[in-house]
């Protein structure tokens, strides 16, 4: 199940990358989907170790925006 979820997430990221390749939000979208993938993977590992069912792709996953990540890392916010 975990392998299927990983493949699904990788395919989703690839499809989104192709669709938004020429926009300025490409990096932000990739960051967001990378975080979704990592969060699902970490949650699945935790649930599996506790003997619970792993997450399915349709379940919601908490994602931080790129701006929130910059604040967490202590970077200055740039005015757009």
PDB file of C-alpha atoms in Angstrom:
ATOM      1  CA  UNK A   1       0.000   0.000   0.000  1.00  0.00           C
ATOM      2  CA  UNK A   2       2.812   2.422   0.862  1.00  0.00           C
ATOM      3  CA  UNK A   3       4.531   1.752  -2.454  1.00  0.00           C
ATOM      4  CA  UNK A   4       1.270   2.429  -4.314  1.00  0.00           C
ATOM      5  CA  UNK A   5       0.815   5.709  -2.423  1.00  0.00           C
ATOM      6  CA  UNK A   6       4.398   6.752  -3.176  1.00  0.00           C
ATOM      7  CA  UNK A   7       3.900   6.027  -6.878  1.00  0.00           C
ATOM      8  CA  UNK A   8       0.593   7.894  -6.886  1.00  0.00           C
ATOM      9  CA  UNK A   9       2.216  10.953  -5.260  1.00  0.00           C
ATOM     10  CA  UNK A  10       5.158  10.856  -7.671  1.00  0.00           C
ATOM     11  CA  UNK A  11       2.786  10.659 -10.649  1.00  0.00           C
ATOM     12  CA  UNK A  12       0.729  13.526  -9.259  1.00  0.00           C
ATOM     13  CA  UNK A  13       3.826  15.701  -8.799  1.00  0.00           C
ATOM     14  CA  UNK A  14       5.000  14.852 -12.325  1.00  0.00           C
ATOM     15  CA  UNK A  15       1.592  15.712 -13.842  1.00  0.00           C
ATOM     16  CA  UNK A  16       1.381  18.986 -11.938  1.00  0.00           C
ATOM     17  CA  UNK A  17       4.927  19.871 -12.946  1.00  0.00           C
ATOM     18  CA  UNK A  18       4.076  19.403 -16.605  1.00  0.00           C
ATOM     19  CA  UNK A  19       0.911  21.513 -16.308  1.00  0.00           C
ATOM     20  CA  UNK A  20       2.510  24.451 -14.491  1.00  0.00           C
ATOM     21  CA  UNK A  21       5.980  24.258 -16.009  1.00  0.00           C
ATOM     22  CA  UNK A  22       5.861  27.760 -17.515  1.00  0.00           C
ATOM     23  CA  UNK A  23       4.370  29.588 -14.554  1.00  0.00           C
ATOM     24  CA  UNK A  24       6.173  31.358 -11.752  1.00  0.00           C
ATOM     25  CA  UNK A  25       4.492  29.158  -9.149  1.00  0.00           C
ATOM     26  CA  UNK A  26       6.262  25.967 -10.213  1.00  0.00           C
ATOM     27  CA  UNK A  27       8.676  25.941  -7.271  1.00  0.00           C
ATOM     28  CA  UNK A  28       5.928  26.717  -4.769  1.00  0.00           C
ATOM     29  CA  UNK A  29       3.711  23.950  -6.106  1.00  0.00           C
ATOM     30  CA  UNK A  30       6.550  21.440  -6.056  1.00  0.00           C
ATOM     31  CA  UNK A  31       7.404  22.444  -2.478  1.00  0.00           C
ATOM     32  CA  UNK A  32       3.782  21.974  -1.470  1.00  0.00           C
ATOM     33  CA  UNK A  33       3.432  18.553  -3.084  1.00  0.00           C
ATOM     34  CA  UNK A  34       6.810  17.451  -1.745  1.00  0.00           C
ATOM     35  CA  UNK A  35       5.553  18.329   1.733  1.00  0.00           C
ATOM     36  CA  UNK A  36       2.331  16.388   1.141  1.00  0.00           C
ATOM     37  CA  UNK A  37       4.348  13.367   0.057  1.00  0.00           C
ATOM     38  CA  UNK A  38       6.694  13.561   3.066  1.00  0.00           C
ATOM     39  CA  UNK A  39       3.828  14.114   5.506  1.00  0.00           C
ATOM     40  CA  UNK A  40       1.827  11.154   4.149  1.00  0.00           C
ATOM     41  CA  UNK A  41       4.927   8.960   4.257  1.00  0.00           C
ATOM     42  CA  UNK A  42       5.745   9.939   7.868  1.00  0.00           C
ATOM     43  CA  UNK A  43       2.138   9.446   8.971  1.00  0.00           C
ATOM     44  CA  UNK A  44       2.001   6.049   7.282  1.00  0.00           C
ATOM     45  CA  UNK A  45       5.192   4.961   9.049  1.00  0.00           C
ATOM     46  CA  UNK A  46       3.773   6.073  12.406  1.00  0.00           C
ATOM     47  CA  UNK A  47       0.397   4.400  11.850  1.00  0.00           C
ATOM     48  CA  UNK A  48       2.003   1.194  10.595  1.00  0.00           C
ATOM     49  CA  UNK A  49       4.296   1.040  13.634  1.00  0.00           C
ATOM     50  CA  UNK A  50       1.229   1.453  15.877  1.00  0.00           C
ATOM     51  CA  UNK A  51      -0.653  -1.302  14.033  1.00  0.00           C
ATOM     52  CA  UNK A  52      -3.159   1.087  12.421  1.00  0.00           C
ATOM     53  CA  UNK A  53      -4.286   1.354   8.805  1.00  0.00           C
ATOM     54  CA  UNK A  54      -2.094   3.700   6.745  1.00  0.00           C
ATOM     55  CA  UNK A  55      -3.478   6.869   5.152  1.00  0.00           C
ATOM     56  CA  UNK A  56      -5.218   6.745   1.830  1.00  0.00           C
ATOM     57  CA  UNK A  57      -4.630   9.383  -0.821  1.00  0.00           C
ATOM     58  CA  UNK A  58      -8.083  10.900  -0.349  1.00  0.00           C
ATOM     59  CA  UNK A  59      -7.425  11.798   3.283  1.00  0.00           C
ATOM     60  CA  UNK A  60      -6.435  15.377   4.016  1.00  0.00           C
ATOM     61  CA  UNK A  61      -2.843  16.119   4.939  1.00  0.00           C
ATOM     62  CA  UNK A  62      -1.628  19.288   6.669  1.00  0.00           C
ATOM     63  CA  UNK A  63       0.633  21.321   4.400  1.00  0.00           C
ATOM     64  CA  UNK A  64       2.558  24.471   5.174  1.00  0.00           C
ATOM     65  CA  UNK A  65       2.854  27.122   2.503  1.00  0.00           C
ATOM     66  CA  UNK A  66       6.235  28.262   1.250  1.00  0.00           C
ATOM     67  CA  UNK A  67       5.835  31.578   3.119  1.00  0.00           C
ATOM     68  CA  UNK A  68       5.157  29.740   6.368  1.00  0.00           C
ATOM     69  CA  UNK A  69       8.256  27.619   5.817  1.00  0.00           C
ATOM     70  CA  UNK A  70      10.386  30.729   5.270  1.00  0.00           C
ATOM     71  CA  UNK A  71       9.086  32.187   8.525  1.00  0.00           C
ATOM     72  CA  UNK A  72       9.895  28.950  10.335  1.00  0.00           C
ATOM     73  CA  UNK A  73      13.404  28.945   8.908  1.00  0.00           C
ATOM     74  CA  UNK A  74      13.916  32.543   9.993  1.00  0.00           C
ATOM     75  CA  UNK A  75      14.218  34.024   6.515  1.00  0.00           C
ATOM     76  CA  UNK A  76      13.095  37.577   5.898  1.00  0.00           C
ATOM     77  CA  UNK A  77       9.855  37.925   3.994  1.00  0.00           C
ATOM     78  CA  UNK A  78      10.393  39.630   0.627  1.00  0.00           C
ATOM     79  CA  UNK A  79       7.843  42.167  -0.553  1.00  0.00           C
ATOM     80  CA  UNK A  80       6.217  41.102  -3.795  1.00  0.00           C
TER      81      UNK A  80
END
